GROMACS .gro file of C-alpha atoms in nm:
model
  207
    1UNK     CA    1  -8.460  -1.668   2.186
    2UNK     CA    2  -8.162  -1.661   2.417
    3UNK     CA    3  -7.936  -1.810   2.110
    4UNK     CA    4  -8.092  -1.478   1.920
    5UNK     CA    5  -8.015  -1.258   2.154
    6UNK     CA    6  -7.611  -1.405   2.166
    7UNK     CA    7  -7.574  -1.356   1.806
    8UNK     CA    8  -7.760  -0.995   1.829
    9UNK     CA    9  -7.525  -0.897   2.044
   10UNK     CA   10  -7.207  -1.017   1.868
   11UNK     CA   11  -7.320  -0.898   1.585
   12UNK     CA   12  -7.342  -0.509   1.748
   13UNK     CA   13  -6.961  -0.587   1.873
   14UNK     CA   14  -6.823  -0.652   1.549
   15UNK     CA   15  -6.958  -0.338   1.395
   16UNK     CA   16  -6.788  -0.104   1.696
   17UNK     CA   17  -6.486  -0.300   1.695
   18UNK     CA   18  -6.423  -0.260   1.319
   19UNK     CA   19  -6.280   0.048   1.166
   20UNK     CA   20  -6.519   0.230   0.950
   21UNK     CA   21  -6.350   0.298   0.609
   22UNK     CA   22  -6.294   0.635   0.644
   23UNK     CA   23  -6.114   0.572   1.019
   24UNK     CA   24  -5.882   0.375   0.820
   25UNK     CA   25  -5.792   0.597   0.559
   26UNK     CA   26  -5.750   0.843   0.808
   27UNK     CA   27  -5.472   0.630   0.946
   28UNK     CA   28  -5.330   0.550   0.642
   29UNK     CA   29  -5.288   0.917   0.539
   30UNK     CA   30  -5.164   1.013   0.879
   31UNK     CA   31  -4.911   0.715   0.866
   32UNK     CA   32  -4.814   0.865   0.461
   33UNK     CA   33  -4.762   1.231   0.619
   34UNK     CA   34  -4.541   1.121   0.871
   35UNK     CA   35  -4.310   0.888   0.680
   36UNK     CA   36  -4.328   1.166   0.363
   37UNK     CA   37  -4.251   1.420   0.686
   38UNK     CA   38  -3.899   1.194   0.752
   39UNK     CA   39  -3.786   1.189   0.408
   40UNK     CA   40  -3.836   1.524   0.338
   41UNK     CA   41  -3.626   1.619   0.690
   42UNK     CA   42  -3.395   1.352   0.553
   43UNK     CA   43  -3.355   1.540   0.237
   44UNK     CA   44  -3.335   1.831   0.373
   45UNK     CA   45  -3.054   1.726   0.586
   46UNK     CA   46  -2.875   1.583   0.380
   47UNK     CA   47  -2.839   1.900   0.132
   48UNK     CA   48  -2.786   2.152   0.394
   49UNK     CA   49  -2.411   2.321   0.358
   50UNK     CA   50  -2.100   2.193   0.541
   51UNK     CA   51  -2.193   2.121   0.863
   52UNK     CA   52  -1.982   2.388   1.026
   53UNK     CA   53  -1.684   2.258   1.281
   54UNK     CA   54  -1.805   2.144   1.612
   55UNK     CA   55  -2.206   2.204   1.525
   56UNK     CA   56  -2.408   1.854   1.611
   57UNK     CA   57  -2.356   1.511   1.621
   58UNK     CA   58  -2.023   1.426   1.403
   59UNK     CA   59  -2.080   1.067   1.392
   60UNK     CA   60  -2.478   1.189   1.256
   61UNK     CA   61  -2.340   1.342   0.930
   62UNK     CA   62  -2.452   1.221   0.602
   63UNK     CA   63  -2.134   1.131   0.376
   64UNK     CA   64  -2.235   1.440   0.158
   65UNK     CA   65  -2.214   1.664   0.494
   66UNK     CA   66  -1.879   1.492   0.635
   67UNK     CA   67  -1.761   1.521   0.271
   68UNK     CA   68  -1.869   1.916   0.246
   69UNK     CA   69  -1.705   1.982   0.569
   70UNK     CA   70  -1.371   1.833   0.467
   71UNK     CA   71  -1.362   2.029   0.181
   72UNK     CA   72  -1.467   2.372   0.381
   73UNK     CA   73  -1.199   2.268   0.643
   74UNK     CA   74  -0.917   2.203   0.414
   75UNK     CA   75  -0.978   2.523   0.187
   76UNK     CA   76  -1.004   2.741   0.547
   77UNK     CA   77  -0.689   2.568   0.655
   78UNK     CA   78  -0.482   2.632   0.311
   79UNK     CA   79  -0.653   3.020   0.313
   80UNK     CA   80  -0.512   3.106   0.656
   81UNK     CA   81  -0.206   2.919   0.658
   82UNK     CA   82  -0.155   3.159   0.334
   83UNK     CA   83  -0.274   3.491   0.563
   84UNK     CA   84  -0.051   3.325   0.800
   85UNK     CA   85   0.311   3.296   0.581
   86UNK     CA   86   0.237   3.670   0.528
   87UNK     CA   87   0.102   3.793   0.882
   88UNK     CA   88   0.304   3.613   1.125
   89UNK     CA   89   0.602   3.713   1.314
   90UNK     CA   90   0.748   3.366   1.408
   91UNK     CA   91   0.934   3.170   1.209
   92UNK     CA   92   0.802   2.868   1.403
   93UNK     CA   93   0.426   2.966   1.295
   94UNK     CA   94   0.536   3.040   0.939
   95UNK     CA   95   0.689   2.683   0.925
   96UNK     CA   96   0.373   2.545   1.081
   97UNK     CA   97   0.136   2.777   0.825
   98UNK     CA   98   0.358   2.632   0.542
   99UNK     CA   99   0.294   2.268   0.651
  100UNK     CA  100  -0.106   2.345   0.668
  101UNK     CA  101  -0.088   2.487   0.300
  102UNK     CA  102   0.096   2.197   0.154
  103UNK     CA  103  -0.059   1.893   0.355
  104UNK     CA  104  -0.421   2.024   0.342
  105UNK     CA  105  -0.418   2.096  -0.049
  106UNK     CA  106  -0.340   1.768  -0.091
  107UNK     CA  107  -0.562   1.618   0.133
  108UNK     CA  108  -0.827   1.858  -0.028
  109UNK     CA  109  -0.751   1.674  -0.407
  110UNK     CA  110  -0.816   1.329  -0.206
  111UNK     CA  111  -1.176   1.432  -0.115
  112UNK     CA  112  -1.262   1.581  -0.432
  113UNK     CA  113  -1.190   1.270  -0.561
  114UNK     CA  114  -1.451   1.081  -0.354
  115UNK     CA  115  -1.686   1.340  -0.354
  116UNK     CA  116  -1.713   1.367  -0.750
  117UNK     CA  117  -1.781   1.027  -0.766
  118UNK     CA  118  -2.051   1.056  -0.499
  119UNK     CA  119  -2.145   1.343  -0.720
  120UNK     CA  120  -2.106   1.619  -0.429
  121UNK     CA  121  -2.015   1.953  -0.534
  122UNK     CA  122  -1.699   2.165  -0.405
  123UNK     CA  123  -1.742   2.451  -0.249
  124UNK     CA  124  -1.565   2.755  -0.429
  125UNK     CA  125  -1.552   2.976  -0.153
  126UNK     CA  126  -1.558   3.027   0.216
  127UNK     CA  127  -1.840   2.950   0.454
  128UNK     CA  128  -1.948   3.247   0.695
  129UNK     CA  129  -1.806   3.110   1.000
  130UNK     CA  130  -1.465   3.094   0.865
  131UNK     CA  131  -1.511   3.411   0.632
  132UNK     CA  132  -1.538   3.548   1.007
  133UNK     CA  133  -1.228   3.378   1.110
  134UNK     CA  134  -1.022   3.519   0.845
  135UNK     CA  135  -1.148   3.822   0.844
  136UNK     CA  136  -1.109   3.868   1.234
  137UNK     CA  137  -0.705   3.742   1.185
  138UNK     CA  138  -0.668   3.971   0.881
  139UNK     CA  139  -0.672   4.246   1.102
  140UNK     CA  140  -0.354   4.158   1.331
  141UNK     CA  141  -0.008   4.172   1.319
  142UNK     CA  142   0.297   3.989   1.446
  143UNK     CA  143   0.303   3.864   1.787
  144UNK     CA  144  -0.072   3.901   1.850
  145UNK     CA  145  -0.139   3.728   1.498
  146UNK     CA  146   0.082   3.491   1.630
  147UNK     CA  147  -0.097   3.398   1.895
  148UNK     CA  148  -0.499   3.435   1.767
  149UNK     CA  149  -0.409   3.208   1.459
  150UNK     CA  150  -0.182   2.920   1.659
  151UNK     CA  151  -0.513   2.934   1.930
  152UNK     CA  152  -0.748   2.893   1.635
  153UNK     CA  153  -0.514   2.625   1.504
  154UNK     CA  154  -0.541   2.369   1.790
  155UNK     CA  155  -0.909   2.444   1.828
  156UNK     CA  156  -0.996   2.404   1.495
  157UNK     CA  157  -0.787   2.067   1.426
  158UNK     CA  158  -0.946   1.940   1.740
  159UNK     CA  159  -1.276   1.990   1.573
  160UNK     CA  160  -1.188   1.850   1.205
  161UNK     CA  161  -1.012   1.529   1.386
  162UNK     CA  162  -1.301   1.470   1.620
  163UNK     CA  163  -1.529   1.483   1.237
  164UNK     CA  164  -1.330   1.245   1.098
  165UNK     CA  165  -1.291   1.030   1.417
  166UNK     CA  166  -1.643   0.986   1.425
  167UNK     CA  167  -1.669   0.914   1.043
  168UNK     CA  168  -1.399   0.649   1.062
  169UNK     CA  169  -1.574   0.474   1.289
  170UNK     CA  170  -1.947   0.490   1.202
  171UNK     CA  171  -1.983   0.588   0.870
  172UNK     CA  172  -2.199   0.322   0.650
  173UNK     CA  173  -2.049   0.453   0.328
  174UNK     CA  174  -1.718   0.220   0.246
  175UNK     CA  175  -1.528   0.500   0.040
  176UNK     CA  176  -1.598   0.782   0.338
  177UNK     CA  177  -1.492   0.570   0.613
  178UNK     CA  178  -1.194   0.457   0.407
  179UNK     CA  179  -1.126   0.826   0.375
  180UNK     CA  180  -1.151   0.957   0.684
  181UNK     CA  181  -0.940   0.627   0.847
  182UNK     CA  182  -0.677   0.746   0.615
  183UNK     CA  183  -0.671   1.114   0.726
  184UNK     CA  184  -0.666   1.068   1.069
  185UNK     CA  185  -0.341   0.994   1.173
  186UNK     CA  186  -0.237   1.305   0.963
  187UNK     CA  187  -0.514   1.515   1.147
  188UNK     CA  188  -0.314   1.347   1.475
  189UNK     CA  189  -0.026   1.497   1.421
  190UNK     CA  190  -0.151   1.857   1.298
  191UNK     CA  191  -0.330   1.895   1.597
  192UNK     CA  192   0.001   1.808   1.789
  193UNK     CA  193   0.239   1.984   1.557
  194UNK     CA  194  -0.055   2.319   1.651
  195UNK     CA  195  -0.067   2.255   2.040
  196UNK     CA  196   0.370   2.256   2.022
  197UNK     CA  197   0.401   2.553   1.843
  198UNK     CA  198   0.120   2.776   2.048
  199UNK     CA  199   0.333   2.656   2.357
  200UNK     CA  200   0.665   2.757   2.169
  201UNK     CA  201   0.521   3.133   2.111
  202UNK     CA  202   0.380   3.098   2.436
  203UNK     CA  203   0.020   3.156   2.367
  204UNK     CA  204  -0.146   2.858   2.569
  205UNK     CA  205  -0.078   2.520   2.721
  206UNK     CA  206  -0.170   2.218   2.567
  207UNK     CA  207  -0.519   2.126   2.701
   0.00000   0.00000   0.00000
């Protein structure tokens, strides 16, 4: 009787401790949802637009992202070094403007190349934020465009190098890193060609 009893009540313990069928699929579906959840953030993420200068975690962008971004910030940098040529009264910003429009086109044909092959479309026109930026330095003149543009200069090149910093050294994808390793010694010297000139005109110290 006592032997009875024993396996009676192992027997009741091994029907509470196992999972009824539908407890199980229940886990399995929750488990599907949440994984299904991460890929579609993961897809969303990665086709979002540009990630916009300074917005996030650099290192954190996809390669189509980091690649979007470079594109945005080389177009933005030829478009207002072009505003720049015609709105500025320094010669010394002129020369700098000049500079942006002939170093960033080319560095924009060098990403197009990697991102075609990575099958990433280029952007054929401003983002908002810097549709906003040229917009806002479209409206001055001499001295004061002067100033507003060489400011916006060493701000945004200390945004761009920090993006490619970041990608340089943690990017996964071989032709991205390559690319952005590559760039940033030019991005280097933009950022202290920009910080020399806004002390020149006298519009800021170096920070």
């Amino acid at each position: 009787m006592r032997v009875t009893m024993c396996l009676v009540v192992l027997l009741v313990l091994g029907l509470l401790l196992t999972p009824s069928p539908s407890a199980q699929t229940n886990r399995e579906t929750d488990s599907q949802t949440e994984t299904q959840g991460q890929q579609d953030k993961d897809r969303d993420r990665e086709h979002q637009p540009g990630m916009q200068s300074g917005e996030g975690d650099q290192a954190s962008m996809t390669p189509t992202q980091f690649l979007r971004h470079a594109m945005m910030a080389n177009m933005a940098e030829v478009k207002l070094g072009q505003l720049a040529t015609e709105r500025a009264s320094s010669s010394q910003v002129k020369q700098f403007a000049q500079h942006m429009i002939d170093s960033h086109t080319k560095a924009n044909e060098k990403v197009k190349e990697i991102a075609k092959l990575k099958g990433v479309e280029t952007p054929t026109d401003l983002d908002e934020k810097h549709k906003e930026t040229q917009e806002r330095l479209s409206n001055l003149r001499g001295s004061e465009f002067d100033r507003a543009y060489m400011e916006h200069m060493v701000k945004d090149h200390k945004e761009v190098l920090a993006a490619f910093t970041a990608q340089s050294k943690n990017s996964k994808d071989e032709e991205v890193r390559g690319l952005a390793t590559t760039m940033t010694p030019e991005l280097e010297r933009h950022l202290q060609m920009a910080t020399d000139t806004r002390q020149q005109i006298g519009a800021g110290r170096a920070e």
